[in-house]
Coordinates of C-alpha atoms and ligand atoms in Angstrom, one line a residue:
M1049 CA 87.8 73.5 131.5
A1050 CA 87.8 72.1 128.1
S1051 CA 87.7 75.6 126.6
V1052 CA 90.6 76.8 128.7
L1053 CA 92.5 73.7 127.6
C1054 CA 91.8 74.5 124.0
F1055 CA 93.1 78.1 124.3
K1056 CA 96.4 76.8 125.8
N1057 CA 96.9 74.5 122.9
V1058 CA 96.5 77.4 120.6
I1059 CA 99.0 79.6 122.2
F1060 CA 101.5 76.9 122.7
G1061 CA 101.1 74.8 119.5
G1062 CA 98.8 72.1 118.1
V1063 CA 96.7 74.8 116.5
R1064 CA 95.3 73.0 113.5
K1065 CA 94.4 69.8 115.4
I1066 CA 92.4 71.6 118.0
K1067 CA 90.4 73.9 115.7
N1068 CA 87.5 71.8 115.0
T1069 CA 86.9 70.7 118.6
S1070 CA 87.0 74.3 119.7
F1071 CA 84.6 75.4 117.0
L1072 CA 82.0 72.8 118.2
L1073 CA 82.5 74.1 121.8
F1074 CA 81.8 77.7 120.8
K1075 CA 78.9 76.7 118.6
Q1076 CA 77.2 75.4 121.8
A1077 CA 78.2 78.4 123.9
S1078 CA 75.1 80.3 125.4
I1079 CA 74.8 83.9 124.4
Q1080 CA 72.8 84.4 127.6
S1081 CA 75.9 84.8 129.6
R1082 CA 78.9 86.8 128.2
T1083 CA 81.3 85.0 130.4
C1084 CA 84.6 84.7 128.9
P1085 CA 85.1 81.1 128.0
F1086 CA 88.8 81.3 128.6
S1087 CA 89.0 82.8 132.0
C1088 CA 90.5 85.7 130.1
G1089 CA 92.9 88.3 131.2
G1090 CA 90.3 91.0 131.0
G1091 CA 88.2 89.4 133.9
A1092 CA 85.5 86.9 133.8
N1093 CA 82.8 89.1 132.1
T1094 CA 83.0 90.6 128.6
E1095 CA 81.2 93.7 127.5
Y1096 CA 80.0 92.3 124.1
D1097 CA 79.0 89.1 122.6
L1098 CA 80.7 90.1 119.4
V1099 CA 83.0 92.9 118.4
V1100 CA 83.5 93.3 114.6
V1101 CA 86.6 95.2 113.3
G1102 CA 85.7 96.6 109.9
G1103 CA 82.3 97.9 108.8
G1104 CA 82.4 96.7 105.3
S1105 CA 80.4 94.0 103.4
G1106 CA 81.4 91.1 105.5
G1107 CA 81.5 92.9 108.9
L1108 CA 78.2 94.7 108.7
A1109 CA 76.3 91.6 107.5
A1110 CA 77.8 89.5 110.3
A1111 CA 77.0 92.3 112.9
K1112 CA 73.3 92.8 111.8
E1113 CA 72.7 89.0 111.7
A1114 CA 74.2 88.6 115.1
T1115 CA 72.2 91.3 116.6
A1116 CA 69.0 89.9 115.0
L1117 CA 69.8 86.7 116.8
G1118 CA 70.0 88.5 120.3
A1119 CA 73.7 89.2 120.5
K1120 CA 75.2 92.4 121.9
V1121 CA 77.5 93.7 119.0
A1122 CA 79.8 96.7 118.3
V1123 CA 81.4 97.4 115.0
L1124 CA 84.4 99.6 114.6
D1125 CA 85.1 101.2 111.2
Y1126 CA 87.8 103.6 110.3
V1127 CA 89.4 104.6 106.9
T1128 CA 93.0 105.7 106.7
P1129 CA 93.2 108.4 104.0
T1130 CA 95.1 107.6 100.8
P1131 CA 98.4 109.1 100.1
I1132 CA 96.6 112.0 98.2
G1133 CA 94.3 112.4 101.1
T1134 CA 91.0 110.7 99.8
K1135 CA 88.8 109.3 102.5
W1136 CA 85.2 108.1 102.8
G1137 CA 82.4 107.0 105.1
L1138 CA 81.0 103.9 106.6
G1139 CA 80.3 100.8 104.5
G1140 CA 83.6 99.6 103.4
T1141 CA 85.1 99.1 100.0
C1142 CA 82.2 98.0 97.8
V1143 CA 80.0 101.0 98.8
N1144 CA 82.6 103.6 98.7
V1145 CA 85.5 102.8 96.4
G1146 CA 84.5 99.5 94.8
C1147 CA 81.5 97.8 93.3
I1148 CA 79.0 100.6 93.4
P1149 CA 81.0 103.6 92.0
K1150 CA 82.7 101.2 89.5
K1151 CA 79.3 100.0 88.3
L1152 CA 78.1 103.5 88.1
M1153 CA 81.0 104.7 86.0
H1154 CA 80.6 101.6 83.8
Q1155 CA 77.0 102.5 83.2
A1156 CA 78.0 106.1 82.3
A1157 CA 80.3 104.6 79.7
L1158 CA 77.6 102.2 78.4
L1159 CA 75.3 105.1 78.0
G1160 CA 77.8 107.0 75.9
E1161 CA 77.7 104.1 73.5
A1162 CA 73.9 104.0 73.7
I1163 CA 73.7 107.6 72.6
H1164 CA 75.5 106.7 69.4
D1165 CA 73.3 103.6 69.0
A1166 CA 70.2 105.6 69.6
K1167 CA 70.6 107.6 66.4
T1168 CA 70.4 104.4 64.3
Y1169 CA 67.1 103.7 66.0
G1170 CA 65.6 106.8 65.0
W1171 CA 66.5 109.2 67.9
E1172 CA 67.3 112.6 66.4
L1173 CA 70.6 113.4 68.3
E1174 CA 73.8 115.0 67.4
P1175 CA 76.1 112.4 69.1
D1176 CA 79.2 114.3 67.6
N1177 CA 78.2 117.3 69.8
I1178 CA 77.5 115.4 72.9
H1179 CA 80.1 115.9 75.6
H1180 CA 80.6 114.2 79.0
S1181 CA 81.2 116.0 82.1
W1182 CA 83.5 114.1 84.5
E1183 CA 82.5 116.7 87.4
S1184 CA 78.8 115.9 87.0
L1185 CA 79.3 112.2 87.0
K1186 CA 81.7 112.3 89.9
D1187 CA 79.3 114.5 91.9
A1188 CA 76.4 112.2 91.1
V1189 CA 78.3 109.0 92.1
Q1190 CA 79.7 110.7 95.3
G1191 CA 76.1 111.9 96.2
H1192 CA 74.8 108.5 95.8
I1193 CA 77.6 107.0 98.1
K1194 CA 77.0 109.6 100.8
S1195 CA 73.4 108.7 100.8
V1196 CA 74.3 104.9 101.3
N1197 CA 76.6 105.9 104.1
W1198 CA 73.8 107.7 105.8
V1199 CA 71.3 104.9 105.4
T1200 CA 73.9 102.4 106.7
R1201 CA 74.3 104.4 109.8
V1202 CA 70.6 104.6 110.5
E1203 CA 70.2 101.0 109.8
L1204 CA 72.8 100.2 112.5
R1205 CA 71.1 102.4 114.8
D1206 CA 67.7 100.9 114.3
K1207 CA 69.1 97.3 114.4
K1208 CA 70.9 98.2 117.8
V1209 CA 74.4 97.5 116.4
E1210 CA 76.7 99.9 118.1
Y1211 CA 78.9 101.7 115.6
I1212 CA 82.2 103.1 116.7
N1213 CA 84.2 105.3 114.3
G1214 CA 87.6 104.2 115.3
Q1215 CA 90.6 102.1 114.3
G1216 CA 90.6 98.9 116.3
K1217 CA 93.8 97.3 117.4
F1218 CA 94.2 94.2 119.5
L1219 CA 95.7 94.8 122.9
D1220 CA 95.6 91.1 123.7
P1221 CA 93.5 88.3 122.5
Y1222 CA 90.4 89.5 124.4
T1223 CA 90.6 93.3 124.1
I1224 CA 90.4 95.6 121.3
T1225 CA 91.4 99.2 121.8
T1226 CA 90.5 102.3 119.8
Q1227 CA 90.8 106.0 119.7
T1228 CA 87.6 107.9 119.3
K1229 CA 86.8 111.6 119.5
Q1230 CA 85.7 111.0 123.1
G1231 CA 89.1 109.4 124.0
E1232 CA 90.5 105.8 124.1
R1233 CA 88.0 103.0 124.4
R1234 CA 88.7 99.4 125.4
L1235 CA 86.3 96.7 124.2
T1236 CA 86.1 93.1 125.6
A1237 CA 84.0 90.3 123.8
K1238 CA 83.3 86.8 123.8
Y1239 CA 84.1 86.6 120.0
F1240 CA 85.9 88.9 117.7
L1241 CA 85.4 89.2 113.9
I1242 CA 88.2 90.5 111.8
A1243 CA 86.6 92.0 108.7
V1244 CA 89.2 94.6 107.8
G1245 CA 89.4 93.9 104.1
G1246 CA 92.2 95.3 102.2
R1247 CA 93.8 98.4 100.4
P1248 CA 95.5 98.8 97.0
R1249 CA 99.1 98.0 96.7
Y1250 CA 101.6 100.5 95.2
P1251 CA 104.7 99.3 93.3
D1252 CA 108.1 100.0 94.8
I1253 CA 109.3 102.5 92.1
P1254 CA 110.2 106.1 92.2
G1255 CA 107.2 108.5 92.0
A1256 CA 104.5 105.9 92.7
L1257 CA 103.3 107.2 96.0
E1258 CA 103.8 110.8 95.1
Y1259 CA 102.0 110.9 91.8
G1260 CA 100.0 107.7 91.4
I1261 CA 96.5 107.0 92.4
T1262 CA 94.4 103.8 92.9
S1263 CA 90.9 102.8 92.7
D1264 CA 90.6 104.4 96.1
D1265 CA 90.9 107.9 94.4
I1266 CA 89.6 107.6 90.9
F1267 CA 85.8 107.7 91.8
S1268 CA 86.2 111.0 93.6
L1269 CA 88.8 112.6 91.5
S1270 CA 88.1 116.3 91.4
K1271 CA 89.6 116.9 87.9
P1272 CA 88.9 114.7 84.8
P1273 CA 91.6 112.0 84.7
G1274 CA 92.6 112.7 81.1
K1275 CA 95.0 110.4 79.4
T1276 CA 95.6 107.5 81.9
V1277 CA 98.0 104.6 82.2
I1278 CA 96.6 101.8 84.2
V1279 CA 99.2 99.4 85.8
G1280 CA 97.8 95.9 86.2
A1281 CA 95.5 93.8 84.1
G1282 CA 93.3 92.2 86.8
Y1283 CA 89.7 92.9 87.4
I1284 CA 90.3 96.5 88.6
G1285 CA 92.8 97.4 85.8
L1286 CA 90.5 96.2 83.0
E1287 CA 87.2 97.7 84.4
C1288 CA 88.8 101.1 85.0
A1289 CA 90.6 101.1 81.6
G1290 CA 87.2 100.2 80.1
F1291 CA 85.1 102.9 81.6
L1292 CA 87.7 105.5 81.3
R1293 CA 87.9 104.8 77.5
G1294 CA 84.2 104.7 77.2
L1295 CA 84.0 108.2 78.8
G1296 CA 86.3 109.5 76.2
Y1297 CA 89.8 109.3 77.8
E1298 CA 92.9 107.8 76.3
A1299 CA 93.8 104.6 78.3
T1300 CA 96.7 102.4 78.3
V1301 CA 97.1 99.2 80.3
L1302 CA 100.5 97.9 81.3
V1303 CA 100.1 94.0 81.5
R1304 CA 102.9 92.3 83.6
S1305 CA 102.1 88.7 82.6
I1306 CA 98.7 87.7 81.3
P1307 CA 95.4 89.6 81.5
L1308 CA 92.8 88.3 84.1
R1309 CA 95.2 85.6 85.6
G1310 CA 93.1 82.9 87.1
F1311 CA 90.3 83.3 84.6
D1312 CA 89.8 81.2 81.4
Q1313 CA 92.4 82.6 79.1
Q1314 CA 90.6 82.2 75.9
M1315 CA 87.8 84.5 77.3
A1316 CA 90.4 86.9 78.8
N1317 CA 92.0 87.3 75.4
L1318 CA 88.6 87.9 73.7
I1319 CA 88.1 90.7 76.4
V1320 CA 91.3 92.2 75.6
A1321 CA 90.8 92.1 71.9
E1322 CA 87.3 93.8 72.4
M1323 CA 88.9 96.6 74.5
E1324 CA 91.6 97.0 71.9
D1325 CA 88.8 97.5 69.2
K1326 CA 87.3 100.1 71.5
G1327 CA 90.6 102.0 71.6
V1328 CA 92.3 100.8 74.8
K1329 CA 96.1 100.3 74.3
F1330 CA 97.7 97.3 75.8
E1331 CA 101.4 97.1 76.5
H1332 CA 102.1 93.4 77.2
R1333 CA 104.8 92.0 79.4
C1334 CA 105.6 95.4 80.8
I1335 CA 106.2 96.8 84.3
P1336 CA 106.5 100.5 85.3
K1337 CA 109.9 101.8 86.2
S1338 CA 109.3 105.4 87.3
V1339 CA 106.8 108.2 87.4
Q1340 CA 108.1 111.8 87.4
K1341 CA 106.4 115.1 87.1
T1342 CA 106.9 117.3 84.1
D1343 CA 107.4 121.0 84.1
D1344 CA 103.9 121.4 82.9
G1345 CA 102.4 119.2 85.6
R1346 CA 101.8 116.0 83.6
L1347 CA 103.4 112.6 84.4
H1348 CA 106.3 111.1 82.5
V1349 CA 106.1 107.3 82.9
V1350 CA 108.9 104.9 82.1
W1351 CA 108.2 101.3 81.7
Q1352 CA 110.2 98.1 80.7
N1353 CA 109.3 95.0 78.9
D1354 CA 110.6 91.5 79.6
K1355 CA 113.5 92.0 77.1
K1356 CA 114.5 95.0 79.3
E1357 CA 113.6 97.5 76.6
E1358 CA 112.4 100.7 78.1
F1359 CA 109.6 103.0 76.8
S1360 CA 107.9 106.2 78.1
D1361 CA 105.0 108.5 77.5
I1362 CA 103.4 111.5 79.1
F1363 CA 100.0 110.9 81.0
D1364 CA 97.6 113.0 83.1
T1365 CA 96.9 110.2 85.4
V1366 CA 98.8 106.9 86.6
L1367 CA 96.4 104.5 88.1
F1368 CA 97.9 101.5 89.9
A1369 CA 95.7 98.4 90.0
I1370 CA 98.3 95.9 91.1
G1371 CA 96.2 93.9 93.7
R1372 CA 95.4 94.7 97.3
R1373 CA 97.0 93.9 100.7
A1374 CA 95.0 92.9 103.8
L1375 CA 94.9 95.4 106.6
T1376 CA 96.1 92.8 109.3
K1377 CA 99.4 94.6 110.3
E1378 CA 97.6 97.8 111.3
L1379 CA 95.4 95.6 113.6
D1380 CA 98.3 94.7 115.8
I1381 CA 97.1 91.2 115.1
E1382 CA 100.2 89.5 116.5
K1383 CA 99.1 90.8 119.9
A1384 CA 96.1 88.5 119.6
G1385 CA 98.2 85.5 118.5
V1386 CA 96.3 85.3 115.2
E1387 CA 98.5 83.8 112.5
V1388 CA 98.8 85.3 109.1
A1389 CA 100.0 83.8 105.8
P1390 CA 103.8 84.6 105.3
D1391 CA 103.3 85.4 101.6
N1392 CA 100.5 88.1 101.9
E1393 CA 99.4 88.8 105.5
K1394 CA 96.1 87.3 105.0
I1395 CA 94.4 85.0 107.4
D1396 CA 93.9 81.3 106.7
A1397 CA 90.8 80.4 108.5
P1398 CA 88.8 77.2 107.8
N1399 CA 85.2 77.8 108.6
E1400 CA 86.2 81.5 109.1
Q1401 CA 87.8 80.5 112.5
T1402 CA 91.3 81.8 113.0
N1403 CA 94.0 79.8 115.0
V1404 CA 92.8 81.6 118.1
P1405 CA 89.3 79.9 118.5
H1406 CA 87.3 83.0 119.7
I1407 CA 88.5 85.1 116.8
F1408 CA 87.0 84.8 113.5
A1409 CA 87.6 86.4 110.0
V1410 CA 85.6 87.1 106.9
G1411 CA 85.8 88.7 103.5
D1412 CA 88.9 90.1 101.5
V1413 CA 91.1 89.4 104.6
L1414 CA 90.8 85.6 104.1
Y1415 CA 93.6 83.7 102.6
K1416 CA 92.9 82.3 99.0
K1417 CA 89.2 83.1 99.1
P1418 CA 87.4 85.1 96.4
E1419 CA 87.5 88.8 97.0
L1420 CA 83.9 89.6 96.2
T1421 CA 81.2 91.4 98.2
P1422 CA 78.6 88.6 98.1
V1423 CA 81.1 86.2 99.4
A1424 CA 82.0 88.4 102.3
I1425 CA 78.3 89.1 103.1
H1426 CA 77.2 85.3 102.9
A1427 CA 80.2 84.1 104.9
G1428 CA 79.5 86.8 107.6
R1429 CA 75.9 85.9 107.9
L1430 CA 76.4 82.2 108.1
L1431 CA 79.1 82.8 110.7
A1432 CA 76.8 84.8 112.8
R1433 CA 74.1 82.1 112.5
R1434 CA 76.6 79.4 113.7
L1435 CA 77.8 81.6 116.6
F1436 CA 74.5 82.8 117.9
G1437 CA 71.6 80.8 116.0
G1438 CA 72.6 77.2 116.6
S1439 CA 73.3 76.7 112.9
T1440 CA 75.9 74.3 111.5
T1441 CA 75.9 75.6 107.9
P1442 CA 79.3 76.4 106.6
M1443 CA 80.2 78.7 103.8
D1444 CA 80.6 77.1 100.4
Y1445 CA 83.3 79.0 98.4
E1446 CA 83.0 76.7 95.3
N1447 CA 81.3 77.8 92.2
V1448 CA 80.9 81.4 93.1
A1449 CA 79.8 83.4 90.1
T1450 CA 81.4 86.6 89.2
T1451 CA 81.4 89.2 86.3
V1452 CA 84.2 91.5 85.0
F1453 CA 82.6 94.7 84.1
T1454 CA 84.6 95.5 80.9
P1455 CA 82.9 97.3 78.0
L1456 CA 81.6 94.0 76.9
E1457 CA 81.2 92.1 80.1
Y1458 CA 82.5 88.8 81.0
G1459 CA 80.4 86.7 83.3
V1460 CA 81.6 83.3 84.7
V1461 CA 80.6 80.5 87.1
G1462 CA 82.7 77.5 87.8
L1463 CA 85.8 76.1 86.2
S1464 CA 87.8 77.6 83.3
E1465 CA 88.6 75.3 80.5
E1466 CA 92.2 75.1 81.6
K1467 CA 91.3 74.2 85.4
A1468 CA 88.7 71.6 84.1
I1469 CA 91.3 69.9 81.9
E1470 CA 93.9 70.1 84.8
R1471 CA 91.4 68.5 87.2
Y1472 CA 89.7 65.9 85.1
G1473 CA 92.0 65.3 82.0
E1474 CA 91.3 66.6 78.5
D1475 CA 89.7 63.2 77.4
N1476 CA 87.0 63.6 80.1
I1477 CA 86.0 67.0 79.4
E1478 CA 83.6 68.3 76.7
V1479 CA 83.6 72.1 75.8
Y1480 CA 80.6 73.5 73.9
H1481 CA 80.9 76.9 72.4
A1482 CA 79.2 79.4 70.2
Y1483 CA 79.5 82.9 68.8
Y1484 CA 76.2 84.8 68.9
K1485 CA 74.6 87.8 67.6
P1486 CA 72.7 90.0 70.2
T1487 CA 69.5 91.4 68.5
E1488 CA 70.2 94.8 69.8
F1489 CA 73.4 94.9 68.0
F1490 CA 72.0 94.6 64.5
I1491 CA 70.7 98.1 63.7
P1492 CA 73.6 100.0 65.1
Q1493 CA 75.8 97.4 63.3
K1494 CA 77.8 96.8 66.5
S1495 CA 80.6 94.4 66.3
I1496 CA 79.7 90.9 67.3
V1497 CA 83.1 89.3 66.8
H1498 CA 83.7 88.8 70.6
C1499 CA 80.2 87.9 71.6
Y1500 CA 81.0 84.3 72.6
L1501 CA 80.0 81.8 75.2
K1502 CA 81.2 78.4 76.4
V1503 CA 80.0 75.5 78.6
V1504 CA 82.6 73.3 80.1
A1505 CA 81.3 69.9 81.1
L1506 CA 82.1 66.4 82.0
R1507 CA 82.0 64.1 78.9
E1508 CA 80.2 61.1 80.5
G1509 CA 76.5 60.5 81.0
D1510 CA 74.3 63.6 81.1
Q1511 CA 77.5 65.8 81.1
K1512 CA 77.6 67.6 84.5
V1513 CA 78.4 71.3 83.8
L1514 CA 81.6 72.4 85.5
G1515 CA 82.0 76.0 84.1
M1516 CA 79.9 78.5 82.2
H1517 CA 81.5 81.5 80.4
F1518 CA 79.6 84.4 78.7
I1519 CA 81.0 87.5 77.0
G1520 CA 78.4 90.0 76.0
P1521 CA 76.0 92.7 77.4
Q1522 CA 74.5 92.1 80.9
A1523 CA 76.8 89.2 81.4
G1524 CA 76.2 89.3 85.2
E1525 CA 72.4 89.1 84.7
V1526 CA 72.9 86.2 82.4
I1527 CA 75.2 84.2 84.6
Q1528 CA 73.4 84.7 87.9
G1529 CA 70.5 82.4 87.1
F1530 CA 72.8 79.8 85.7
A1531 CA 74.9 79.8 88.9
A1532 CA 71.8 78.8 90.8
A1533 CA 71.3 76.0 88.1
M1534 CA 74.8 74.8 88.7
K1535 CA 74.2 74.6 92.4
C1536 CA 71.4 72.2 91.5
N1537 CA 74.0 70.1 89.5
L1538 CA 73.0 71.4 86.1
T1539 CA 73.9 69.0 83.2
V1540 CA 74.3 69.7 79.4
T1541 CA 71.2 67.4 78.8
A1542 CA 69.1 69.7 81.1
L1543 CA 70.5 72.8 79.6
M1544 CA 69.7 71.6 76.0
S1545 CA 66.1 70.6 77.0
T1546 CA 65.5 74.0 78.6
V1547 CA 63.2 76.2 76.3
G1548 CA 64.8 79.5 75.9
I1549 CA 63.3 83.0 76.1
H1550 CA 63.4 84.7 72.6
P1551 CA 64.9 87.0 71.6
T1552 CA 67.4 87.2 74.6
I1553 CA 71.1 86.7 74.9
A1554 CA 70.8 84.4 77.8
E1555 CA 68.9 81.8 75.6
E1556 CA 72.1 81.2 73.7
F1557 CA 73.1 78.8 76.5
T1558 CA 70.0 76.6 75.7
R1559 CA 71.0 76.5 72.0
I1560 CA 74.6 75.1 72.4
N1561 CA 75.2 72.1 70.2
I1562 CA 78.8 72.5 68.9
T1563 CA 81.6 71.0 70.8
K1564 CA 85.2 72.2 70.3
R1565 CA 86.2 68.6 69.7
S1566 CA 84.0 68.3 66.6
G1567 CA 86.0 71.1 65.0
K1568 CA 82.6 72.6 63.6
D1569 CA 82.3 76.2 63.0
P1570 CA 80.8 77.9 66.2
N1571 CA 79.7 81.1 64.3
P1572 CA 75.8 81.6 64.0
A1573 CA 74.4 80.1 61.0
S1574 CA 71.7 82.7 60.1
C1575 CA 71.9 86.4 60.1
C1576 CA 69.1 87.6 62.3
S1577 CA 67.4 85.0 64.4
Ligands
LIG1686 P1 85.8 95.9 103.2 O1 84.5 96.2 102.3 O2 87.0 96.3 102.5 O3 85.6 96.6 104.6 C1 86.6 96.6 105.5 C2 86.3 97.9 106.3 O4 87.2 97.9 107.5 C3 86.8 99.1 105.6 O5 85.9 100.2 105.9 C4 88.0 99.6 106.3 O6 88.3 100.9 106.2 C5 87.8 99.1 107.7 N1 89.0 98.9 108.6 C6 90.2 98.2 108.2 N2 91.0 98.1 109.2 C7 90.3 98.6 110.3 C8 90.6 98.6 111.7 N3 91.8 98.3 112.1 N4 89.7 99.3 112.5 C9 88.5 99.7 112.0 N5 88.1 99.6 110.7 C10 89.1 99.1 109.8 N6 83.1 92.9 94.5 C11 82.1 92.3 93.8 O7 81.5 91.4 94.3 N7 81.6 93.0 92.7 C12 82.2 94.0 92.2 O8 81.8 94.5 91.1 C13 83.3 94.5 92.8 N8 84.0 95.6 92.3 C14 85.2 96.1 92.9 C15 85.8 97.3 92.4 C16 86.8 97.7 93.0 C17 87.5 98.9 92.4 C18 87.3 97.1 94.2 C19 88.5 97.8 95.0 C20 86.6 96.1 94.7 C21 85.6 95.5 94.1 N9 84.9 94.4 94.5 C22 83.8 93.9 94.0 C23 85.4 93.6 95.9 C24 84.6 94.0 97.1 O9 84.5 95.5 97.3 C25 85.2 93.4 98.3 O10 85.3 92.1 98.1 C26 84.4 93.6 99.6 O11 84.3 95.0 99.8 C27 85.1 93.0 100.8 O12 84.3 93.2 101.9 P2 85.2 93.1 103.3 O13 84.0 93.1 104.4 O14 86.0 91.9 103.4 O15 86.0 94.4 103.4
LIG1687 P1 94.3 91.3 90.8 O1 95.0 90.5 91.6 O2 93.0 90.9 90.1 O3 95.1 92.0 89.6 C1 96.4 92.5 89.8 C2 97.1 92.8 88.5 O4 98.3 93.6 88.8 C3 97.5 91.5 87.8 O5 97.3 91.8 86.5 C4 99.0 91.4 88.1 O6 99.8 90.8 87.1 C5 99.5 92.9 88.3 N1 100.5 93.2 89.0 C6 100.8 92.8 90.3 N2 101.9 93.3 90.8 C7 102.3 94.1 89.8 C8 103.4 94.9 89.8 N3 104.4 95.1 90.7 N4 103.7 95.7 88.6 C9 102.8 95.5 87.6 N5 101.8 94.7 87.6 C10 101.5 94.1 88.7 O7 93.9 92.6 91.6 P2 92.9 93.7 91.5 O8 93.6 94.8 92.2 O9 92.6 93.9 90.0 O10 91.5 93.3 92.1 C11 91.6 92.8 93.5 C12 90.3 92.0 93.7 O11 89.2 92.8 93.9 C13 90.1 90.9 92.6 O12 90.7 89.7 92.8 C14 88.6 90.9 92.8 O13 88.2 89.7 93.5 C15 88.0 92.1 93.4 N6 87.3 92.9 92.4 C16 86.2 92.3 91.9 C17 85.6 93.0 90.9 C18 84.3 92.4 90.4 O14 83.7 91.5 90.9 N7 83.9 92.8 89.0 C19 86.0 94.3 90.3 C20 87.3 94.6 90.8 C21 87.9 94.0 91.9 P3 100.2 89.3 87.3 O15 99.1 88.5 86.7 O16 101.4 89.2 86.5 O17 100.3 89.0 88.7

């Protein structure tokens, strides 16, 4: 009775107030019986304990965990082809058109640099005669992705998660419908999980959809991208520009406002300066106006700066990296009564529970949560444990570490300097910083001018660390361990009393001793240790 009451409140108002109560009720629901707790329209009994819409990072993690806890689970996954017809298999964005192909192409670009470095280390190569084959790289990357798609399918079968290759749409709050090769299917469940992720946005300018591509297309592009303009200076824009330049293509980035908005701006500007040194061009405060095909099949791009001055150039590829939109509309989400944020169609779901208590959401579809694979996976797993394993552990979205895989990587955990000042006041913040010299850079005489790190901390007592920022090789590997330390309330005192591993780049964090406030030179004192 209480549950029925909850649901009525959701439909007729009082949504926020009722949420936590209903969450507790569901937590206690037994998975022994799949009786619908709402005396639902589809009848008293539901076919599944959990139906997951979206077989990406978050959806698959939740589905596998729920099945391991004894739940009967189905996952629907479907990919709508891009405007130029690119499509892919099971596993979602990260595996097919995100983290994995991006990291592989980043690695390909780093190897190009390494070939040049190798000569200085005694390898007898002729780097000037070494050429890169886009086709070979693309085939290798796509081959790896296909194998992951296959392994994912086998894993689902072994774990007894039912996989349905179909686009899910809500028919009502208790029923999802989908068209499969075998015909229409209707699925009822005790709980639903929306894990549909997002897809790249296109700007509303002439020629964008006809001639532009996005990150959904770049990793499987059949011909070399050639001279490329990248629109957008977020994660994806900078990462793509970085590996394209590293593979030998001309790359120009159109920056609408500032690079890497939301990140520490001192670090973001160092990343841009490093990329400029590597040959990436940046057009600041510019937005695209049009894309037209030229007679010889190339692309004429016009853009405008904030003074309304127009510029143009000819490119082979136009890559839009202007953010992503959540795929909630395609889900007929309004038929389920799930509310979406008016500004970007994402779902605001505290504790991953939507305003409709038996419908949950994880991953990129969530409002104002980090769009990162480990976040989606962790939240999905924890949710499954709460629904089916008696757990009460919520997802902690604070201090999630991340890395921007630009040619010189930028790894970060915690607050930017700006955010720390905004939150605690400048007088209460201490910032330690240092430029450093990676040992590996000496022999090839690689530029060290942007190898920089900083630690943002509270000023009082042992100086609790609020944020750690690192620009350099393997930044993700460096920051990951410090993220765990920050979870354990790392202080500057503890950091300074940690004995480093020499010679590494991560040890630079244990050597910090110069504060910004002191005005002392943060450049390294000696040449080679
Ligand atoms: P997704 O992985 O997007 O999965 C959603 C799935 O649901 C998709 O397969 C989609 O086709 C399917 N779907 C959608 N609607 C329906 C429907 N109605 N019915 C059935 N199926 C549906 N994160 C990192 O942590 N590190 C990185 O280095 C990194 N690099 C990235 C690089 C790029 C180029 C991009 C685009 C993203 C990157 N990300 C990275 C972000 C990461 O990929 C996402 O955060 C993650 O994939 C989100 O997982 P998800 O489960 O929310 O959604
Ligand atoms: P972001 O939101 O990070 O960046 C979008 C960029 O496009 C911004 O520079 C924005 O400028 C610009 N932009 C937006 N609209 C327009 C427009 N109409 N015209 C011109 N420029 C525009 O989105 P991304 O697509 O780069 O990445 C999406 C998410 O994917 C990230 O938030 C991240 O979580 C995830 N990701 C993670 C990676 C990793 O972990 N390494 C790698 C890649 C992606 P402005 O600042 O002015 O709004």
